Amino acid sequence: MRILDFRSDTVTRPSPAMRRAMAEAEVGDDVYREDPTVNRLEALAAEMLGFERAVYMPSGTMTNQVALLVHTRRGQEVILTEGAHVYEFEPGAMANLSGASPRFVPSPYGVPDPEEVRRAVHTSPHQAPTGLIALENTHNTAGGTVVPLEVQRAVQAVARAAGLPVHLDGARLFNAAVALGVEGREVAAGFDTVSICLSKGLGAPVGSLLLGPAELEGEIRRYRKMLGGGMRQAGVLAAAGLIALTEGPKALARDHALARELAEGLVRLGLDVDLKSVQTNMVFARVEDAPGFAARLREAGVLINALGPERVRFVAHRDLPDEAAAEALARIAPLLG
Ligand SMILES: *Cc1c(COP(=O)(O)O)cnc(C)c1O
């Protein structure tokens, strides 16, 4: 029985083309800015997404946390959407590194009301001052949901009016772009900084990029080094990243179709799936005992993650075959009987 691994799009392995590019990559010391492959990746990402600069880092946690370090001062608040990765899944880094605390705004389907964001901005001396506003697109814990571009623009206008910077956690920015039928640069537009992941659905083994203006580049590189993200001959990784960035986005529509097929099938089997939240490559289902449900599926060769006591997540990605949804549904059906 072949294993169908729906735990995450991070399980994708480098393709044969990536392996070849990695083996042949021209390299140098990237901390000295002498790795031609990293330099090419950074230049391409910046150009594709409409930014002056991009800086390559080992993970999306690091790109997000470097952005927080660059934008905030100790004791400030960061306005976040409920369930934001920056806070929930980056083990206390915000408090530990930036000394900032989160202020969550209600965000059904990952989408905040810009008016609520405006009301969450603090200026009173009795409250922690706001230092940054951050969005996440697509929004992971909300279901891989897409934040509409007009909402992004309205939140950016709130930030500008308040004199605040605005960051996008765009770990899955290209999933949002594909779902919206726009270029990645349109999703990235209007933010001071954007972080993207090459190692999720795009398929690179490692790597994220933090995009920003030239004036922040020095600070971004200084904090990257401080956190231990100054890699040396990183071109062996960036070579795969270049393929992920150029070829990866084209393949995401298939992943979205796979997730949709799976979601509709799970609903037919009687599972509690909010189809409205199935907008990209993720499917969340509400079950009575999430760890128990995940364990039973594992016996049937279907790997998923239990996210909380009553929530499981299926993620579609490039390493799953076209028949993955049909095959998973056929294996899950008898378990529900
Ligand atoms: C995966 C992810 C990240 C980065 O995670 P790393 O595992 O550190 O690369 C950031 N934001 C979101 C929304 C993510 O899903």
PDB file of N, CA and C in Angstrom, residues 173-239:
ATOM      1  N   LEU A 173       2.030  32.654  -0.351  1.00  0.00           N
ATOM      2  CA  LEU A 173       1.578  33.766  -1.196  1.00  0.00           C
ATOM      3  C   LEU A 173       1.170  33.301  -2.593  1.00  0.00           C
ATOM      4  N   PHE A 174       1.904  32.330  -3.143  1.00  0.00           N
ATOM      5  CA  PHE A 174       1.588  31.910  -4.512  1.00  0.00           C
ATOM      6  C   PHE A 174       0.305  31.080  -4.563  1.00  0.00           C
ATOM      7  N   ASN A 175      -0.044  30.412  -3.456  1.00  0.00           N
ATOM      8  CA  ASN A 175      -1.352  29.744  -3.419  1.00  0.00           C
ATOM      9  C   ASN A 175      -2.460  30.796  -3.496  1.00  0.00           C
ATOM     10  N   ALA A 176      -2.265  31.910  -2.793  1.00  0.00           N
ATOM     11  CA  ALA A 176      -3.253  32.988  -2.847  1.00  0.00           C
ATOM     12  C   ALA A 176      -3.337  33.550  -4.268  1.00  0.00           C
ATOM     13  N   ALA A 177      -2.173  33.776  -4.880  1.00  0.00           N
ATOM     14  CA  ALA A 177      -2.149  34.347  -6.227  1.00  0.00           C
ATOM     15  C   ALA A 177      -2.878  33.438  -7.221  1.00  0.00           C
ATOM     16  N   VAL A 178      -2.609  32.141  -7.120  1.00  0.00           N
ATOM     17  CA  VAL A 178      -3.244  31.192  -8.045  1.00  0.00           C
ATOM     18  C   VAL A 178      -4.762  31.175  -7.817  1.00  0.00           C
ATOM     19  N   ALA A 179      -5.182  31.175  -6.545  1.00  0.00           N
ATOM     20  CA  ALA A 179      -6.622  31.156  -6.248  1.00  0.00           C
ATOM     21  C   ALA A 179      -7.303  32.431  -6.748  1.00  0.00           C
ATOM     22  N   LEU A 180      -6.588  33.554  -6.680  1.00  0.00           N
ATOM     23  CA  LEU A 180      -7.169  34.828  -7.117  1.00  0.00           C
ATOM     24  C   LEU A 180      -7.006  35.053  -8.617  1.00  0.00           C
ATOM     25  N   GLY A 181      -6.174  34.236  -9.256  1.00  0.00           N
ATOM     26  CA  GLY A 181      -5.920  34.429 -10.685  1.00  0.00           C
ATOM     27  C   GLY A 181      -5.116  35.684 -10.969  1.00  0.00           C
ATOM     28  N   VAL A 182      -4.197  36.026 -10.064  1.00  0.00           N
ATOM     29  CA  VAL A 182      -3.347  37.205 -10.269  1.00  0.00           C
ATOM     30  C   VAL A 182      -1.880  36.795 -10.156  1.00  0.00           C
ATOM     31  N   GLU A 183      -0.981  37.723 -10.485  1.00  0.00           N
ATOM     32  CA  GLU A 183       0.452  37.481 -10.313  1.00  0.00           C
ATOM     33  C   GLU A 183       0.815  37.612  -8.829  1.00  0.00           C
ATOM     34  N   GLY A 184       1.876  36.917  -8.434  1.00  0.00           N
ATOM     35  CA  GLY A 184       2.349  37.005  -7.052  1.00  0.00           C
ATOM     36  C   GLY A 184       2.572  38.448  -6.609  1.00  0.00           C
ATOM     37  N   ARG A 185       3.088  39.274  -7.522  1.00  0.00           N
ATOM     38  CA  ARG A 185       3.414  40.647  -7.140  1.00  0.00           C
ATOM     39  C   ARG A 185       2.170  41.448  -6.733  1.00  0.00           C
ATOM     40  N   GLU A 186       1.004  41.061  -7.242  1.00  0.00           N
ATOM     41  CA  GLU A 186      -0.211  41.776  -6.836  1.00  0.00           C
ATOM     42  C   GLU A 186      -0.590  41.459  -5.397  1.00  0.00           C
ATOM     43  N   VAL A 187      -0.322  40.216  -4.980  1.00  0.00           N
ATOM     44  CA  VAL A 187      -0.603  39.848  -3.589  1.00  0.00           C
ATOM     45  C   VAL A 187       0.410  40.517  -2.659  1.00  0.00           C
ATOM     46  N   ALA A 188       1.631  40.718  -3.163  1.00  0.00           N
ATOM     47  CA  ALA A 188       2.706  41.285  -2.337  1.00  0.00           C
ATOM     48  C   ALA A 188       2.660  42.813  -2.282  1.00  0.00           C
ATOM     49  N   ALA A 189       1.846  43.422  -3.145  1.00  0.00           N
ATOM     50  CA  ALA A 189       1.877  44.881  -3.300  1.00  0.00           C
ATOM     51  C   ALA A 189       1.416  45.610  -2.042  1.00  0.00           C
ATOM     52  N   GLY A 190       2.095  46.715  -1.740  1.00  0.00           N
ATOM     53  CA  GLY A 190       1.639  47.610  -0.679  1.00  0.00           C
ATOM     54  C   GLY A 190       2.141  47.278   0.716  1.00  0.00           C
ATOM     55  N   PHE A 191       2.871  46.172   0.868  1.00  0.00           N
ATOM     56  CA  PHE A 191       3.426  45.833   2.178  1.00  0.00           C
ATOM     57  C   PHE A 191       4.851  46.381   2.298  1.00  0.00           C
ATOM     58  N   ASP A 192       5.262  46.672   3.530  1.00  0.00           N
ATOM     59  CA  ASP A 192       6.647  47.088   3.744  1.00  0.00           C
ATOM     60  C   ASP A 192       7.582  45.894   3.593  1.00  0.00           C
ATOM     61  N   THR A 193       7.154  44.760   4.168  1.00  0.00           N
ATOM     62  CA  THR A 193       7.935  43.532   4.028  1.00  0.00           C
ATOM     63  C   THR A 193       6.986  42.367   3.783  1.00  0.00           C
ATOM     64  N   VAL A 194       7.484  41.380   3.064  1.00  0.00           N
ATOM     65  CA  VAL A 194       6.716  40.158   2.783  1.00  0.00           C
ATOM     66  C   VAL A 194       7.652  38.986   2.970  1.00  0.00           C
ATOM     67  N   SER A 195       7.180  37.941   3.661  1.00  0.00           N
ATOM     68  CA  SER A 195       8.000  36.733   3.713  1.00  0.00           C
ATOM     69  C   SER A 195       7.315  35.646   2.887  1.00  0.00           C
ATOM     70  N   ILE A 196       8.113  34.928   2.113  1.00  0.00           N
ATOM     71  CA  ILE A 196       7.569  33.810   1.329  1.00  0.00           C
ATOM     72  C   ILE A 196       8.395  32.552   1.617  1.00  0.00           C
ATOM     73  N   CYS A 197       7.740  31.390   1.498  1.00  0.00           N
ATOM     74  CA  CYS A 197       8.426  30.115   1.696  1.00  0.00           C
ATOM     75  C   CYS A 197       8.589  29.396   0.366  1.00  0.00           C
ATOM     76  N   LEU A 198       9.804  28.910   0.143  1.00  0.00           N
ATOM     77  CA  LEU A 198      10.064  28.116  -1.058  1.00  0.00           C
ATOM     78  C   LEU A 198       9.868  26.630  -0.772  1.00  0.00           C
ATOM     79  N   SER A 199       9.786  26.290   0.500  1.00  0.00           N
ATOM     80  CA  SER A 199       9.816  24.876   0.892  1.00  0.00           C
ATOM     81  C   SER A 199       8.456  24.297   1.213  1.00  0.00           C
ATOM     82  N   LYS A 200       7.380  25.037   0.911  1.00  0.00           N
ATOM     83  CA  LYS A 200       6.044  24.480   1.094  1.00  0.00           C
ATOM     84  C   LYS A 200       5.621  23.894  -0.250  1.00  0.00           C
ATOM     85  N   GLY A 201       4.502  24.370  -0.783  1.00  0.00           N
ATOM     86  CA  GLY A 201       4.010  23.804  -2.034  1.00  0.00           C
ATOM     87  C   GLY A 201       4.933  24.005  -3.228  1.00  0.00           C
ATOM     88  N   LEU A 202       5.872  24.946  -3.135  1.00  0.00           N
ATOM     89  CA  LEU A 202       6.749  25.201  -4.283  1.00  0.00           C
ATOM     90  C   LEU A 202       7.825  24.124  -4.411  1.00  0.00           C
ATOM     91  N   GLY A 203       8.050  23.383  -3.327  1.00  0.00           N
ATOM     92  CA  GLY A 203       8.845  22.161  -3.442  1.00  0.00           C
ATOM     93  C   GLY A 203      10.320  22.212  -3.135  1.00  0.00           C
ATOM     94  N   ALA A 204      10.882  23.375  -2.787  1.00  0.00           N
ATOM     95  CA  ALA A 204      12.314  23.407  -2.458  1.00  0.00           C
ATOM     96  C   ALA A 204      12.536  22.685  -1.125  1.00  0.00           C
ATOM     97  N   PRO A 205      13.737  22.124  -0.936  1.00  0.00           N
ATOM     98  CA  PRO A 205      13.987  21.405   0.322  1.00  0.00           C
ATOM     99  C   PRO A 205      14.072  22.337   1.528  1.00  0.00           C
ATOM    100  N   VAL A 206      14.538  23.553   1.308  1.00  0.00           N
ATOM    101  CA  VAL A 206      14.804  24.509   2.390  1.00  0.00           C
ATOM    102  C   VAL A 206      14.654  25.907   1.816  1.00  0.00           C
ATOM    103  N   GLY A 207      14.218  26.851   2.620  1.00  0.00           N
ATOM    104  CA  GLY A 207      14.420  28.246   2.243  1.00  0.00           C
ATOM    105  C   GLY A 207      13.204  29.127   2.205  1.00  0.00           C
ATOM    106  N   SER A 208      13.415  30.347   2.665  1.00  0.00           N
ATOM    107  CA  SER A 208      12.413  31.405   2.624  1.00  0.00           C
ATOM    108  C   SER A 208      13.110  32.686   2.217  1.00  0.00           C
ATOM    109  N   LEU A 209      12.318  33.667   1.833  1.00  0.00           N
ATOM    110  CA  LEU A 209      12.876  34.971   1.468  1.00  0.00           C
ATOM    111  C   LEU A 209      12.103  36.063   2.178  1.00  0.00           C
ATOM    112  N   LEU A 210      12.845  37.060   2.661  1.00  0.00           N
ATOM    113  CA  LEU A 210      12.193  38.249   3.195  1.00  0.00           C
ATOM    114  C   LEU A 210      12.391  39.383   2.194  1.00  0.00           C
ATOM    115  N   LEU A 211      11.278  39.920   1.712  1.00  0.00           N
ATOM    116  CA  LEU A 211      11.308  40.997   0.723  1.00  0.00           C
ATOM    117  C   LEU A 211      11.082  42.323   1.418  1.00  0.00           C
ATOM    118  N   GLY A 212      11.798  43.343   0.973  1.00  0.00           N
ATOM    119  CA  GLY A 212      11.634  44.650   1.607  1.00  0.00           C
ATOM    120  C   GLY A 212      12.345  45.724   0.816  1.00  0.00           C
ATOM    121  N   PRO A 213      12.317  46.952   1.340  1.00  0.00           N
ATOM    122  CA  PRO A 213      12.977  48.072   0.655  1.00  0.00           C
ATOM    123  C   PRO A 213      14.486  48.059   0.898  1.00  0.00           C
ATOM    124  N   ALA A 214      15.227  48.698   0.013  1.00  0.00           N
ATOM    125  CA  ALA A 214      16.691  48.744   0.118  1.00  0.00           C
ATOM    126  C   ALA A 214      17.125  49.303   1.470  1.00  0.00           C
ATOM    127  N   GLU A 215      16.378  50.286   1.987  1.00  0.00           N
ATOM    128  CA  GLU A 215      16.817  50.930   3.237  1.00  0.00           C
ATOM    129  C   GLU A 215      16.778  49.972   4.436  1.00  0.00           C
ATOM    130  N   LEU A 216      16.006  48.873   4.351  1.00  0.00           N
ATOM    131  CA  LEU A 216      15.965  47.923   5.468  1.00  0.00           C
ATOM    132  C   LEU A 216      16.933  46.756   5.294  1.00  0.00           C
ATOM    133  N   GLU A 217      17.580  46.685   4.143  1.00  0.00           N
ATOM    134  CA  GLU A 217      18.387  45.498   3.852  1.00  0.00           C
ATOM    135  C   GLU A 217      19.502  45.266   4.880  1.00  0.00           C
ATOM    136  N   GLY A 218      20.172  46.336   5.275  1.00  0.00           N
ATOM    137  CA  GLY A 218      21.280  46.198   6.228  1.00  0.00           C
ATOM    138  C   GLY A 218      20.797  45.608   7.546  1.00  0.00           C
ATOM    139  N   GLU A 219      19.680  46.144   8.050  1.00  0.00           N
ATOM    140  CA  GLU A 219      19.102  45.648   9.303  1.00  0.00           C
ATOM    141  C   GLU A 219      18.651  44.197   9.164  1.00  0.00           C
ATOM    142  N   ILE A 220      18.051  43.898   8.032  1.00  0.00           N
ATOM    143  CA  ILE A 220      17.575  42.530   7.797  1.00  0.00           C
ATOM    144  C   ILE A 220      18.752  41.563   7.816  1.00  0.00           C
ATOM    145  N   ARG A 221      19.844  41.916   7.173  1.00  0.00           N
ATOM    146  CA  ARG A 221      21.016  41.020   7.133  1.00  0.00           C
ATOM    147  C   ARG A 221      21.677  40.924   8.511  1.00  0.00           C
ATOM    148  N   ARG A 222      21.663  42.016   9.257  1.00  0.00           N
ATOM    149  CA  ARG A 222      22.258  41.999  10.591  1.00  0.00           C
ATOM    150  C   ARG A 222      21.455  41.050  11.506  1.00  0.00           C
ATOM    151  N   TYR A 223      20.125  41.161  11.474  1.00  0.00           N
ATOM    152  CA  TYR A 223      19.312  40.277  12.322  1.00  0.00           C
ATOM    153  C   TYR A 223      19.378  38.827  11.840  1.00  0.00           C
ATOM    154  N   ARG A 224      19.458  38.621  10.547  1.00  0.00           N
ATOM    155  CA  ARG A 224      19.594  37.249  10.055  1.00  0.00           C
ATOM    156  C   ARG A 224      20.856  36.622  10.643  1.00  0.00           C
ATOM    157  N   LYS A 225      21.945  37.354  10.618  1.00  0.00           N
ATOM    158  CA  LYS A 225      23.212  36.850  11.164  1.00  0.00           C
ATOM    159  C   LYS A 225      23.083  36.604  12.661  1.00  0.00           C
ATOM    160  N   MET A 226      22.431  37.556  13.353  1.00  0.00           N
ATOM    161  CA  MET A 226      22.266  37.437  14.802  1.00  0.00           C
ATOM    162  C   MET A 226      21.520  36.160  15.174  1.00  0.00           C
ATOM    163  N   LEU A 227      20.527  35.799  14.364  1.00  0.00           N
ATOM    164  CA  LEU A 227      19.725  34.601  14.665  1.00  0.00           C
ATOM    165  C   LEU A 227      20.387  33.322  14.156  1.00  0.00           C
ATOM    166  N   GLY A 228      21.549  33.434  13.571  1.00  0.00           N
ATOM    167  CA  GLY A 228      22.242  32.236  13.108  1.00  0.00           C
ATOM    168  C   GLY A 228      21.849  31.832  11.704  1.00  0.00           C
ATOM    169  N   GLY A 229      21.295  32.774  10.944  1.00  0.00           N
ATOM    170  CA  GLY A 229      20.836  32.453   9.596  1.00  0.00           C
ATOM    171  C   GLY A 229      21.818  32.875   8.505  1.00  0.00           C
ATOM    172  N   GLY A 230      23.039  33.224   8.904  1.00  0.00           N
ATOM    173  CA  GLY A 230      24.059  33.560   7.902  1.00  0.00           C
ATOM    174  C   GLY A 230      24.671  32.261   7.416  1.00  0.00           C
ATOM    175  N   MET A 231      24.228  31.798   6.256  1.00  0.00           N
ATOM    176  CA  MET A 231      24.720  30.511   5.741  1.00  0.00           C
ATOM    177  C   MET A 231      25.878  30.803   4.784  1.00  0.00           C
ATOM    178  N   ARG A 232      26.713  29.876   4.559  1.00  0.00           N
ATOM    179  CA  ARG A 232      27.896  30.132   3.729  1.00  0.00           C
ATOM    180  C   ARG A 232      27.640  29.718   2.284  1.00  0.00           C
ATOM    181  N   GLN A 233      28.020  28.495   1.858  1.00  0.00           N
ATOM    182  CA  GLN A 233      27.804  28.121   0.446  1.00  0.00           C
ATOM    183  C   GLN A 233      26.344  27.687   0.258  1.00  0.00           C
ATOM    184  N   ALA A 234      25.448  28.608   0.542  1.00  0.00           N
ATOM    185  CA  ALA A 234      24.015  28.296   0.522  1.00  0.00           C
ATOM    186  C   ALA A 234      23.476  28.149  -0.898  1.00  0.00           C
ATOM    187  N   GLY A 235      24.323  28.389  -1.892  1.00  0.00           N
ATOM    188  CA  GLY A 235      23.890  28.235  -3.282  1.00  0.00           C
ATOM    189  C   GLY A 235      23.405  26.833  -3.598  1.00  0.00           C
ATOM    190  N   VAL A 236      23.899  25.834  -2.869  1.00  0.00           N
ATOM    191  CA  VAL A 236      23.424  24.464  -3.116  1.00  0.00           C
ATOM    192  C   VAL A 236      21.940  24.346  -2.774  1.00  0.00           C
ATOM    193  N   LEU A 237      21.477  25.178  -1.841  1.00  0.00           N
ATOM    194  CA  LEU A 237      20.044  25.196  -1.505  1.00  0.00           C
ATOM    195  C   LEU A 237      19.284  26.159  -2.407  1.00  0.00           C
ATOM    196  N   ALA A 238      19.899  27.326  -2.632  1.00  0.00           N
ATOM    197  CA  ALA A 238      19.242  28.349  -3.445  1.00  0.00           C
ATOM    198  C   ALA A 238      18.996  27.855  -4.872  1.00  0.00           C
ATOM    199  N   ALA A 239      19.847  26.935  -5.347  1.00  0.00           N
ATOM    200  CA  ALA A 239      19.675  26.404  -6.707  1.00  0.00           C
ATOM    201  C   ALA A 239      18.321  25.708  -6.831  1.00  0.00           C
TER     202      ALA A 239
END
